[in-house]
Amino acid sequence: MDYLKDLNTAQKQASSQVNGPMMVIAGAGSGKTKVLTYRIAFLIDNNIDAFNILALTFTNKAANEMKHRISQMIGSNESRNLWMGTFHSIFARILRVEHEKIGYPSNFTIYDTQDSKSLLKTIVKEMGLDEKLYKPNIIYNRISSAKNNLISAQDYLSRVEITEEDRSSGRAKIGDVYLEYSKRCFKSGAMDFDDLLFKTNQLLHQHPDILLKYQNKFKYILVDEYQDTNYSQYLIIKALAARFENICVVGDDAQSIYSFRGANIQNILNFKKDYPDYTLYKLEQNYRSTQIIVNAANSIISNNKNQIKKTVWTSNEEGDPIKLMKSFSDNEEGKQIANDIFHTKSNKQAKNLDFAILYRTNAQSRSFEEAFRKLNLPYKIYGGLSFYQRKEIKDLLAYFRLTANHNDEESLKRIINYPKRGIGKTTIEKALLCANQNETTIWNVLENPMSFGFHCNSGTANKIDGFTTMIKAFRSKLETSSAFELAHEIAKSSGILNELYNDRTPEGIVRHENIQELLNAISEFSEYKKEETEEQPSLTDFLIDVALLTDADNEKEEDKDKITLMTIHAAKGLEFPYVYIVGMEENLFPSQMALNSRTELEEERRLFYVALTRAKKKATLSYAVSRYRWGNFTSCEPSRFLEEIDERFLEKNHHNQQSFKSVTKKSFTQPSLNPRKNFKKVSSLNKSFSNNNELATIKVGSEVNHDKFGKGKVIQLSGDAPNVKATVFFPSSGQKQLLLKFAKLQILN
């Protein structure tokens, strides 16, 4: 075929094999989608009926792109006959055809996650179980894990090791909830997403005639991103391919990063055991990145023992060396990168959409959002909400707002029954109606119910009284407590911290981290405000500040030219000219939760490999020597992954031309548990000036550097020692008045 001339030798070989099992190991940026597309076209061109080809992908976007390419190559009529789509869409299609075999109607409903959780919540309530203990998230994830391991509700209840695990967690009835959930779904003619795989496995296992039917139909099977398949998907693929073994799997073990979703890297590593006579093809030419980025990524992933060896290379230009960026705090990290993007845009005539910030956890977006807003750099959060728009953040901010202003009706309605305290929706609606009738606020009605003729049972009245008393207690400390002290007390006393801490699902852990990050922001805010004035900032001051930060003007722009902020997991499959991988510190990346075994650590390294290989032109790695954690300024150690990069690929002038390893040895000592000691240690690294002799060297016209505001120029001095104040103009944030003894300024000239 003429179009095969567009392929390199390895791509052409992989695309033109017709029969037999084959595995294509495709390095980052090596054109795996192209191979899948061309192979399907090649099969059809070699008289394989499109009706006999099954192609499975993980996203609808991938499937649609491939269909479009194939239709251009062989015509839309034939491409329509392909069975191509996501695992869930293809198997739902099969289940609708074979519905009678499993007792479902052909038009069965598919429950999304919220539907499932709502049903689970109803069942827990009906069974009289403790709703705080049997949270929908926890039960949903438990059931999902069971289904993906092909464990039915009946099997679940019969397995002693599973029921013992539930009993030890205090949730002995999860199996009963699972059983009732399955019955209710069946009664309603509904399946959840996991059922689409679970029921397909049951269908093929329990009905040999159906299995044979689809084995004969799908004589040629292609699977994209095979390293991301779970146990349930693996079994379906293996069963369907068993008759003819014309199976082609494409993927990269070095990019297997979804074990938390159930993906099993052993599926791709053990392919040769399942099909001993398989043919292996390696796509090793990278068309995306510069030579330096490709070689640096190779030096990183070579540290993994559990892998299929390959050598990725590129004929692209050598490119710029990888930049290491050191910051003294997470707040400065955001500011430094914002400034770097600002200057790169000017020097390279780059667009905002050319830049991506990749982080390990969603909570890290906060410092970048703030820095970008101050420089008026438009951005978008990919695959998630803006930090201050996330539910848990809005919930806690609502407590802050109601503390400062009792008449804030929206905040009151949001949090009066969160965490749950037994004040129901009906009660709130009645109180609101009463307030409207009396032309007053809902707070006044709740605080003085008798005065406005608002009646409810004694139990509810006591709970309302407890809520209003708690908010008034917070209010009494508004002006006397520091912003951080009161914020932490509200988070703790309201029950939000405990609520999120007890939810150990992946989602719950992320929400708990986000609350921590909000408290970090308040602690940072307090530190810097104390540098500007000698006064202790209040929570009201923070609310004013954050209200400006969360102005939604940028969000209303229709222009798509925005900087991308996203987790590394969300970035897989994407590419950007300029990539910043941030938070490169031990216990953050690699995550503290991934240091228990070599298997977990190797997945973290693969995650770093994925992050680095998103970059086309330039990669920047950033780390901070200190971060706020629960309000304390603590020392951080650079990630071990940084030391795994061959120094040939790093900027030579990093840290005054010292090697990275020597810098890390010099810069870091055992972290102190005293936050003030940590703060002083960081200040000494920054060569801050604190005694009178050093302060005296600062004069009007001095160029200085500040941890938060960056480089600036002193334009005025006032007051007498030791309370001299400097007015400094910072290009990035405007004019600031700083008390020198607290400002920790570094003199640059």
XYZ file of C-alpha atoms in Angstrom:
749
model
C 0.000 0.000 0.000
C 1.235 3.481 -0.859
C 0.569 4.912 2.572
C 3.073 2.528 4.207
C 5.794 4.739 2.793
C 4.881 7.253 5.505
C 6.127 4.846 8.194
C 9.614 4.169 9.482
C 10.980 0.610 9.309
C 9.759 -0.490 12.762
C 6.325 1.079 12.255
C 6.004 -0.537 8.831
C 6.880 -3.995 10.180
C 4.365 -3.710 13.034
C 1.638 -2.379 10.728
C 2.005 -5.075 8.049
C 1.841 -8.282 10.123
C -1.521 -9.922 9.463
C -1.739 -13.099 11.543
C -0.556 -14.246 14.950
C -0.045 -12.617 18.350
C 2.090 -9.494 18.422
C 3.116 -6.877 20.925
C 4.201 -3.363 19.994
C 6.220 -1.623 22.684
C 5.871 2.034 21.793
C 8.163 4.544 23.460
C 6.907 8.021 24.251
C 6.193 10.045 21.109
C 6.944 7.117 18.798
C 3.672 7.087 16.838
C 1.766 4.172 18.365
C -1.634 5.554 17.296
C -0.301 5.774 13.762
C 0.698 2.097 13.871
C -2.722 1.003 15.154
C -4.439 3.046 12.464
C -2.254 1.847 9.605
C -2.435 -1.783 10.735
C -6.247 -1.714 10.648
C -6.136 -0.164 7.175
C -3.585 -2.782 6.106
C -5.778 -5.645 7.367
C -8.789 -4.380 5.444
C -6.647 -3.839 2.350
C -5.592 -7.494 2.682
C -9.177 -8.734 2.487
C -9.895 -8.930 6.230
C -13.561 -8.019 6.725
C -13.935 -4.861 8.820
C -16.777 -6.617 10.674
C -14.198 -9.109 12.018
C -11.908 -6.452 13.537
C -12.213 -5.311 17.160
C -10.166 -2.305 18.314
C -10.266 -1.341 21.990
C -9.131 2.040 23.337
C -9.272 3.820 26.682
C -10.773 7.085 25.492
C -13.479 8.039 23.032
C -11.134 10.720 21.719
C -8.556 8.107 20.693
C -11.204 5.939 19.043
C -12.705 8.868 17.129
C -9.315 10.082 15.913
C -8.436 6.605 14.641
C -11.801 6.185 12.926
C -11.345 9.521 11.185
C -7.850 8.616 9.954
C -8.967 5.177 8.764
C -11.957 6.596 6.904
C -9.609 8.949 5.046
C -7.386 6.015 4.093
C -9.918 3.343 3.131
C -13.243 5.159 2.914
C -15.948 5.849 5.450
C -18.180 2.934 4.381
C -15.681 0.306 5.484
C -14.517 2.184 8.579
C -18.113 2.251 9.863
C -18.110 -1.545 9.997
C -15.266 -1.675 12.513
C -16.010 -2.458 16.137
C -13.888 0.303 17.574
C -14.342 2.133 20.857
C -13.639 2.113 24.568
C -13.835 -1.085 26.590
C -17.034 0.090 28.258
C -18.774 1.197 25.069
C -17.947 -2.017 23.176
C -18.995 -4.310 26.023
C -22.190 -2.350 26.647
C -22.993 -2.914 22.986
C -22.460 -6.674 23.378
C -24.542 -6.801 26.564
C -27.442 -5.023 24.894
C -27.416 -7.651 22.127
C -27.164 -10.582 24.565
C -29.332 -9.065 27.334
C -31.659 -12.039 27.602
C -28.796 -14.328 28.606
C -28.198 -12.263 31.733
C -31.804 -11.357 32.481
C -31.601 -7.628 31.697
C -33.758 -5.565 29.350
C -32.017 -4.467 26.150
C -32.429 -0.819 27.129
C -30.837 -1.203 30.570
C -29.770 1.974 32.328
C -26.115 2.694 33.004
C -25.613 4.354 36.381
C -22.850 6.913 36.642
C -20.833 7.285 39.831
C -23.260 9.740 41.402
C -26.227 7.480 40.670
C -24.432 4.576 42.324
C -23.424 6.553 45.386
C -26.930 7.932 45.790
C -28.361 4.409 45.751
C -25.744 3.208 48.232
C -26.601 6.096 50.524
C -30.272 5.128 50.427
C -29.486 1.486 51.193
C -27.246 2.391 54.133
C -30.008 4.569 55.546
C -32.660 1.902 55.070
C -30.461 -0.702 56.760
C -30.041 1.561 59.772
C -26.243 1.633 59.471
C -24.004 4.415 60.724
C -23.850 6.819 57.771
C -20.593 8.331 59.017
C -18.977 4.918 58.987
C -20.632 3.567 55.841
C -19.876 6.467 53.544
C -20.888 6.065 49.876
C -17.330 6.730 48.657
C -15.861 3.996 50.807
C -18.499 1.407 49.901
C -18.473 2.332 46.217
C -14.705 1.876 45.944
C -14.871 -1.400 47.855
C -17.561 -2.782 45.537
C -15.748 -1.466 42.450
C -12.542 -3.215 43.478
C -14.450 -6.457 44.056
C -16.135 -6.332 40.635
C -12.870 -5.597 38.841
C -11.497 -8.736 40.462
C -14.622 -10.658 39.398
C -15.926 -11.066 42.945
C -19.741 -11.068 43.039
C -21.749 -10.071 46.097
C -22.319 -13.734 46.971
C -18.589 -14.481 46.578
C -17.781 -11.430 48.659
C -19.892 -12.664 51.572
C -18.452 -16.176 51.364
C -14.791 -15.135 51.468
C -13.570 -15.094 55.040
C -10.495 -12.940 54.355
C -12.665 -10.194 52.829
C -15.356 -10.193 55.512
C -12.665 -10.210 58.214
C -11.053 -7.163 56.641
C -14.396 -5.347 56.688
C -15.026 -6.393 60.278
C -11.641 -5.095 61.409
C -12.401 -1.722 59.794
C -15.686 -1.526 61.672
C -17.755 -2.045 58.506
C -18.848 -5.656 58.804
C -21.997 -5.041 56.742
C -20.375 -3.913 53.481
C -21.029 -7.354 51.975
C -24.728 -7.056 52.850
C -24.840 -3.576 51.301
C -23.133 -4.952 48.169
C -25.716 -7.748 47.929
C -28.642 -5.362 48.328
C -27.073 -2.924 45.873
C -26.777 -5.682 43.267
C -30.403 -6.690 43.800
C -31.645 -3.112 43.504
C -29.633 -2.494 40.332
C -31.001 -5.672 38.797
C -34.557 -4.803 39.875
C -34.162 -1.367 38.284
C -32.658 -2.789 35.112
C -29.466 -0.848 35.717
C -25.726 -1.487 35.560
C -22.888 0.647 36.844
C -19.634 1.122 34.892
C -17.928 -1.800 36.589
C -20.878 -4.049 35.701
C -20.170 -3.524 32.015
C -16.923 -5.454 32.471
C -18.181 -7.748 35.228
C -21.308 -8.838 33.332
C -19.361 -9.343 30.095
C -17.000 -11.692 31.906
C -19.991 -13.558 33.342
C -21.631 -13.733 29.930
C -18.563 -15.193 28.219
C -17.751 -17.576 31.073
C -21.261 -18.917 31.698
C -22.355 -19.153 28.045
C -19.782 -20.985 25.865
C -21.987 -20.532 22.807
C -21.857 -16.758 23.189
C -18.089 -16.856 23.694
C -17.674 -18.911 20.514
C -19.931 -16.496 18.640
C -17.726 -13.509 19.477
C -14.479 -15.424 19.033
C -15.576 -16.160 15.465
C -16.700 -12.592 14.970
C -13.588 -10.878 16.335
C -10.903 -12.747 14.457
C -8.532 -9.783 14.737
C -8.228 -7.887 18.016
C -6.204 -4.725 18.657
C -5.774 -3.200 22.110
C -4.386 0.275 22.768
C -2.617 1.207 26.037
C -2.388 -2.444 27.066
C -0.319 -1.550 30.131
C -3.401 0.168 31.571
C -5.718 -2.861 31.463
C -7.034 -4.337 34.706
C -7.700 -7.969 35.576
C -11.283 -7.943 34.306
C -10.324 -6.404 30.953
C -7.408 -8.794 30.602
C -9.655 -11.852 31.022
C -12.168 -10.636 28.428
C -9.424 -9.959 25.871
C -7.760 -13.309 26.549
C -11.080 -15.182 26.190
C -12.044 -13.458 22.929
C -8.596 -14.003 21.386
C -8.233 -17.643 22.455
C -9.580 -19.195 19.240
C -7.478 -17.451 16.574
C -4.835 -15.616 18.642
C -4.687 -12.799 16.104
C -4.154 -10.286 18.866
C -2.116 -7.101 18.660
C -1.461 -5.159 21.854
C 0.199 -1.760 21.834
C 1.582 0.031 24.857
C 4.581 1.007 26.921
C 5.381 -0.591 30.260
C 7.424 2.538 31.059
C 4.174 4.522 31.033
C 2.132 2.258 33.321
C 0.958 4.729 35.990
C -2.606 3.751 36.883
C -2.275 0.969 39.441
C -4.514 2.973 41.794
C -7.314 2.405 39.261
C -6.619 -1.321 39.137
C -4.291 -1.343 36.113
C -1.909 -4.292 36.238
C 1.497 -3.836 34.610
C 1.960 -7.622 34.658
C -0.557 -7.877 31.800
C 1.963 -6.399 29.383
C 5.054 -7.862 31.043
C 3.565 -11.386 30.889
C 2.238 -11.180 27.331
C 5.049 -13.463 26.157
C 3.902 -16.125 28.644
C 0.321 -15.983 27.370
C 1.471 -16.148 23.732
C 4.908 -17.848 23.549
C 5.046 -17.579 19.751
C 4.353 -13.836 19.743
C 6.295 -11.301 17.679
C 7.755 -8.280 19.479
C 8.122 -4.917 17.775
C 9.755 -1.910 19.389
C 8.969 1.628 18.316
C 12.013 3.471 19.627
C 12.184 6.634 17.524
C 10.704 9.618 19.345
C 9.199 12.263 17.050
C 8.116 14.597 19.852
C 11.037 15.740 21.985
C 14.576 17.045 21.676
C 17.570 14.732 22.040
C 18.353 16.045 25.509
C 14.826 15.384 26.801
C 14.766 11.887 25.284
C 18.201 10.974 26.655
C 17.418 12.372 30.095
C 14.196 10.347 30.217
C 16.156 7.226 29.257
C 18.638 7.839 32.076
C 15.750 8.038 34.549
C 13.772 4.973 33.489
C 16.907 2.831 33.281
C 16.820 2.696 37.090
C 13.691 0.506 36.984
C 14.389 -3.225 37.179
C 10.920 -4.443 36.174
C 10.673 -3.414 32.515
C 10.906 -4.423 28.873
C 14.232 -2.995 27.707
C 14.257 -0.537 24.848
C 16.373 2.418 23.759
C 14.339 5.433 22.733
C 16.154 7.855 20.402
C 15.335 10.821 18.216
C 16.719 12.576 15.174
C 15.278 15.876 16.372
C 17.557 18.763 17.313
C 19.697 18.478 20.435
C 17.706 21.207 22.184
C 18.183 23.149 25.390
C 19.472 21.452 28.533
C 16.981 20.687 31.269
C 16.652 23.522 33.738
C 16.651 22.935 37.491
C 14.855 25.617 39.438
C 15.362 25.944 43.187
C 12.908 27.922 45.342
C 12.967 28.710 49.025
C 9.244 28.018 49.435
C 6.285 26.669 47.489
C 4.977 30.217 47.247
C 8.223 31.400 45.655
C 8.129 28.364 43.365
C 4.873 29.611 41.889
C 6.208 33.137 41.488
C 9.512 32.062 39.911
C 7.810 29.863 37.344
C 5.253 32.549 36.529
C 8.122 34.985 35.892
C 9.983 32.402 33.807
C 6.912 31.825 31.635
C 6.420 35.581 31.305
C 9.982 36.048 30.019
C 9.940 32.939 27.805
C 6.778 34.175 26.125
C 8.528 37.432 25.277
C 11.847 35.945 24.201
C 10.495 32.972 22.242
C 7.247 34.522 20.950
C 5.435 31.621 22.632
C 1.724 31.416 23.382
C 0.169 30.628 26.752
C -1.075 27.283 25.451
C 2.542 26.241 24.831
C 3.118 25.946 28.592
C 2.098 23.246 31.063
C 2.635 22.971 34.819
C 2.617 19.332 35.935
C 2.291 18.414 39.610
C 1.903 15.267 41.687
C -1.193 16.381 43.638
C -4.033 18.761 42.802
C -3.397 20.772 45.969
C -0.161 22.116 44.462
C -2.026 24.269 41.950
C -2.784 26.965 44.515
C 0.574 28.791 44.511
C 0.662 28.820 40.694
C -2.880 30.119 40.400
C -2.059 33.008 42.711
C 1.204 33.812 40.902
C -0.428 33.699 37.457
C -3.255 35.982 38.523
C -0.810 38.572 39.819
C 1.038 38.594 36.480
C -2.259 38.469 34.557
C -1.310 35.168 32.931
C -4.463 33.286 31.862
C -4.575 29.630 32.864
C -6.888 26.640 33.007
C -7.092 23.709 35.391
C -7.205 20.545 33.284
C -9.276 17.687 34.632
C -10.252 19.490 37.791
C -11.660 22.649 39.313
C -9.746 25.751 40.213
C -8.320 25.317 43.723
C -10.695 27.808 45.310
C -13.681 26.316 43.463
C -13.238 22.807 44.857
C -16.048 21.724 47.146
C -13.978 21.147 50.259
C -12.287 24.546 49.865
C -15.607 26.314 49.287
C -17.056 24.526 52.329
C -14.310 25.756 54.656
C -14.320 29.237 53.125
C -18.071 29.311 53.754
C -17.385 28.743 57.462
C -14.877 31.606 57.387
C -17.341 33.889 55.612
C -20.207 33.085 57.954
C -17.924 33.717 60.915
C -17.091 37.152 59.546
C -20.619 37.910 58.342
C -23.561 36.083 59.948
C -25.912 37.456 57.292
C -24.172 35.593 54.435
C -27.135 33.409 53.478
C -25.392 31.328 50.808
C -22.581 30.374 53.156
C -25.064 29.449 55.882
C -27.133 27.226 53.612
C -23.984 25.534 52.367
C -22.572 24.519 55.742
C -25.397 24.400 58.288
C -25.592 20.647 57.799
C -22.031 19.951 56.697
C -20.539 17.973 58.259
C -23.881 16.388 59.010
C -25.368 17.540 62.290
C -28.989 16.545 61.841
C -30.443 19.796 60.490
C -32.449 18.626 57.515
C -33.371 20.265 54.238
C -36.994 20.717 55.291
C -35.948 22.599 58.427
C -33.695 24.908 56.427
C -36.449 25.571 53.876
C -38.911 26.420 56.683
C -36.381 28.766 58.304
C -35.774 30.514 54.992
C -39.509 30.923 54.428
C -39.884 32.359 57.933
C -37.032 34.786 57.314
C -38.608 35.987 54.086
C -41.986 36.441 55.759
C -40.413 38.482 58.540
C -38.111 40.354 56.180
C -35.028 39.322 58.134
C -32.056 37.028 57.655
C -32.120 33.278 58.099
C -29.373 33.695 60.735
C -31.645 35.904 62.852
C -34.416 33.336 62.627
C -32.115 30.513 63.697
C -30.539 32.546 66.494
C -33.886 33.770 67.904
C -36.547 31.309 66.654
C -39.191 32.303 69.211
C -39.009 35.966 68.212
C -39.980 35.116 64.654
C -42.449 32.310 65.334
C -40.166 29.584 63.980
C -40.998 26.184 65.476
C -39.277 22.794 65.234
C -38.899 19.782 67.515
C -36.627 20.046 70.533
C -33.922 17.825 69.045
C -33.608 19.977 65.917
C -33.800 23.155 68.019
C -30.863 21.960 70.126
C -28.811 21.191 67.005
C -29.548 24.623 65.536
C -28.581 26.231 68.828
C -25.335 24.237 68.854
C -24.537 25.430 65.333
C -25.203 29.125 65.985
C -23.298 28.972 69.292
C -20.307 27.465 67.491
C -20.301 30.183 64.813
C -20.601 32.927 67.461
C -17.686 31.387 69.356
C -15.613 31.600 66.179
C -16.746 35.219 65.750
C -15.600 36.158 69.243
C -12.021 35.252 68.271
C -12.071 36.943 64.884
C -10.086 39.992 65.943
C -7.974 38.453 68.700
C -6.709 35.263 67.018
C -4.298 35.092 64.091
C -5.724 34.147 60.724
C -4.081 30.731 60.819
C -5.005 29.956 64.436
C -8.673 30.716 63.883
C -8.774 29.009 60.479
C -7.291 25.844 61.956
C -9.722 25.944 64.886
C -12.693 26.343 62.533
C -11.511 23.477 60.328
C -11.108 21.289 63.400
C -14.131 22.328 65.493
C -16.536 22.329 62.546
C -15.721 18.664 61.942
C -14.428 19.145 58.382
C -10.903 17.940 59.165
C -12.166 14.836 60.913
C -14.707 14.138 58.166
C -12.081 14.167 55.443
C -9.392 12.442 57.499
C -11.665 9.444 58.106
C -12.392 9.069 54.394
C -9.371 7.013 53.272
C -10.495 6.649 49.670
C -8.225 8.265 47.056
C -10.767 11.078 46.674
C -10.981 11.612 50.435
C -7.209 11.771 50.779
C -7.005 14.400 48.021
C -9.696 16.528 49.692
C -7.852 16.295 53.006
C -4.644 17.423 51.252
C -6.499 20.364 49.727
C -7.703 21.542 53.151
C -4.091 21.313 54.330
C -3.045 23.427 51.351
C -5.647 26.089 52.168
C -4.320 26.293 55.724
C -0.815 26.522 54.273
C -1.951 29.483 52.178
C -3.330 31.232 55.259
C -0.095 30.623 57.188
C 1.961 32.022 54.307
C -0.391 34.978 54.070
C 0.122 35.704 57.775
C 3.919 35.516 57.532
C 4.115 37.915 54.623
C 1.559 40.333 56.051
C 3.635 40.523 59.237
C 6.617 41.462 57.084
C 4.701 44.353 55.548
C 3.311 45.615 58.865
C 4.000 44.763 62.479
C 0.364 43.844 62.974
C -1.068 40.341 63.097
C -3.419 39.824 60.135
C -6.916 38.499 60.886
C -9.036 35.950 59.067
C -11.083 38.842 57.697
C -7.922 40.182 56.034
C -7.377 36.796 54.401
C -10.965 36.691 53.126
C -10.480 40.078 51.482
C -7.243 38.857 49.894
C -8.649 35.561 48.658
C -11.775 37.272 47.301
C -9.513 39.213 44.954
C -7.645 36.072 43.959
C -10.830 34.197 43.083
C -12.229 36.903 40.832
C -13.714 34.986 37.891
C -12.805 37.399 35.080
C -10.271 35.024 33.539
C -12.738 32.156 33.618
C -15.152 34.088 31.381
C -12.670 34.430 28.539
C -13.541 32.487 25.426
C -9.912 32.571 24.310
C -8.393 29.098 24.565
C -4.849 30.449 24.774
C -4.206 29.573 28.415
C -1.435 27.967 30.440
C -2.343 24.411 31.444
C -2.182 23.256 35.057
C -2.684 19.546 35.586
C -1.631 16.442 37.482
C 0.914 14.209 35.790
C -1.658 11.407 35.658
C -3.959 13.654 33.637
C -1.132 14.656 31.277
C -0.529 11.189 29.838
C -0.981 11.244 26.083
C -0.553 15.027 25.817
C 2.414 17.152 24.754
C 3.530 20.763 25.181
C 6.518 22.767 23.926
C 7.397 23.936 27.461
C 6.813 21.735 30.499
C 7.432 22.557 34.170
C 7.478 19.582 36.544
C 7.089 21.054 40.017
C 7.350 19.900 43.623
C 10.307 17.626 42.908
C 10.851 16.742 46.572
C 11.050 13.594 48.638
C 7.676 12.560 50.129
C 5.902 14.655 47.504
C 7.387 13.201 44.316
C 8.015 10.349 44.917
C 4.942 10.366 47.127
C 5.415 9.351 50.742
C 2.718 6.722 50.192
C 4.769 5.108 47.400
C 7.919 4.352 49.379
C 6.863 1.064 50.925
C 8.066 -1.223 48.149
C 10.132 -1.311 44.966
C 6.949 -1.851 42.946
C 5.433 1.401 44.206
C 8.669 3.353 43.792
C 9.078 2.124 40.224
C 5.582 3.325 39.355
C 6.480 6.758 40.742
C 9.582 6.728 38.523
C 7.438 5.806 35.531
C 5.221 8.761 36.445
C 8.273 11.041 36.324
C 9.229 9.516 32.963
C 5.741 10.274 31.633
C 5.965 13.852 32.908
C 9.344 14.551 31.319
C 8.384 13.037 27.964
C 5.432 15.436 27.631
C 7.955 18.184 26.787
C 8.791 18.931 23.162
C 11.277 21.821 23.362
C 12.155 22.591 26.966
C 11.720 20.889 30.336
C 12.124 22.614 33.700
C 12.267 20.747 37.007
C 11.428 22.712 40.121
C 11.846 21.997 43.826
C 11.464 23.996 47.020
C 13.738 23.756 50.052
C 10.759 24.370 52.340
C 6.990 24.102 52.270
C 4.144 24.939 54.569
C 2.648 21.758 55.990
C -0.284 22.267 58.338
C 0.868 25.803 58.935
C 4.477 24.920 59.767
C 7.370 26.006 57.600
C 9.299 22.742 57.147
C 12.458 21.807 55.305
C 12.264 19.654 52.184
C 14.789 17.357 50.538
C 15.154 17.282 46.731
C 13.641 14.261 45.019
C 15.890 11.253 44.488
C 14.745 11.324 40.871
C 16.712 14.525 40.257
C 19.956 12.740 41.081
C 19.094 9.997 38.573
C 19.311 12.395 35.620
C 22.664 12.288 33.873
C 24.244 15.679 34.570
C 25.222 16.008 30.900
C 21.601 16.927 30.201
C 21.307 19.660 32.852
C 22.079 23.361 32.587
C 25.742 23.909 33.408
C 25.198 27.181 35.244
C 22.749 25.741 37.774
C 23.636 26.871 41.305
C 26.783 28.750 40.266
C 28.036 25.860 38.103
C 28.094 23.368 40.954
C 26.810 19.884 40.318
C 23.294 19.150 41.547
C 24.550 16.437 43.887
C 27.074 18.743 45.538
C 24.439 21.411 45.981
C 22.044 19.025 47.667
C 24.763 17.893 50.064
C 25.557 21.492 50.982
C 22.055 22.846 51.169
C 20.174 20.302 53.251
C 20.509 19.117 56.811
C 18.219 17.129 59.071
C 14.868 19.000 59.148
C 14.059 20.743 62.393
C 10.689 20.174 63.979
C 10.637 23.826 65.047
C 8.993 25.893 62.296
C 10.829 29.044 63.308
C 14.182 27.255 63.093
C 13.284 26.084 59.623
C 12.298 29.579 58.623
C 15.610 30.957 59.926
C 17.559 28.250 58.134
C 15.896 29.113 54.847
C 16.514 32.784 55.505
C 20.234 32.139 56.047
C 20.397 30.262 52.741
C 18.922 33.353 51.126
C 21.592 35.562 52.788
C 18.967 37.697 54.464
C 20.097 40.687 56.474
C 18.901 41.089 60.044
C 21.438 42.966 62.191
C 21.765 46.731 62.256
C 25.062 46.838 60.347
C 23.575 44.910 57.435
C 20.346 46.910 57.491
C 22.379 50.082 57.256
C 23.734 49.032 53.873
C 20.258 49.268 52.316
C 19.657 52.672 50.743
C 17.319 54.326 48.258
C 18.133 52.860 44.859
C 19.317 49.492 46.248
C 18.281 46.491 44.214
C 16.953 43.762 46.506
C 15.321 40.330 46.357
C 12.342 39.222 48.460
C 11.199 35.613 48.996
C 7.665 36.365 47.830
C 7.818 39.438 45.606
C 11.102 38.745 43.799
C 13.485 41.413 42.569
C 12.720 45.062 43.325
C 14.194 48.516 43.928
C 14.103 50.547 47.151
C 12.419 53.891 46.421
C 12.011 55.266 49.965
C 13.210 54.697 53.548
C 11.432 55.975 56.662
C 11.563 55.595 60.460
C 14.412 55.011 62.893
C 16.354 51.816 63.654
C 15.400 49.117 64.465
C 11.984 49.969 62.956
C 13.107 51.258 59.575
C 10.523 50.767 56.829
C 11.423 50.503 53.162
C 9.118 51.259 50.267
C 10.116 48.849 47.498
C 8.826 48.663 43.948
C 8.526 45.091 42.609
C 7.802 44.732 38.855
C 5.804 41.553 39.518
C 3.525 42.882 42.273
C 3.838 46.648 42.539
C 4.843 48.884 45.432
C 5.186 47.354 48.923
C 6.082 48.847 52.311
C 8.236 46.444 54.348
C 9.578 46.533 57.875
C 13.266 45.775 57.310
C 13.833 43.743 60.466
C 11.205 41.250 59.280
C 11.523 41.555 55.494
C 14.626 39.331 55.081
C 15.722 41.219 51.995
C 18.734 40.104 49.984
C 20.833 42.986 48.663
C 21.727 42.464 45.033
C 24.013 45.498 44.513
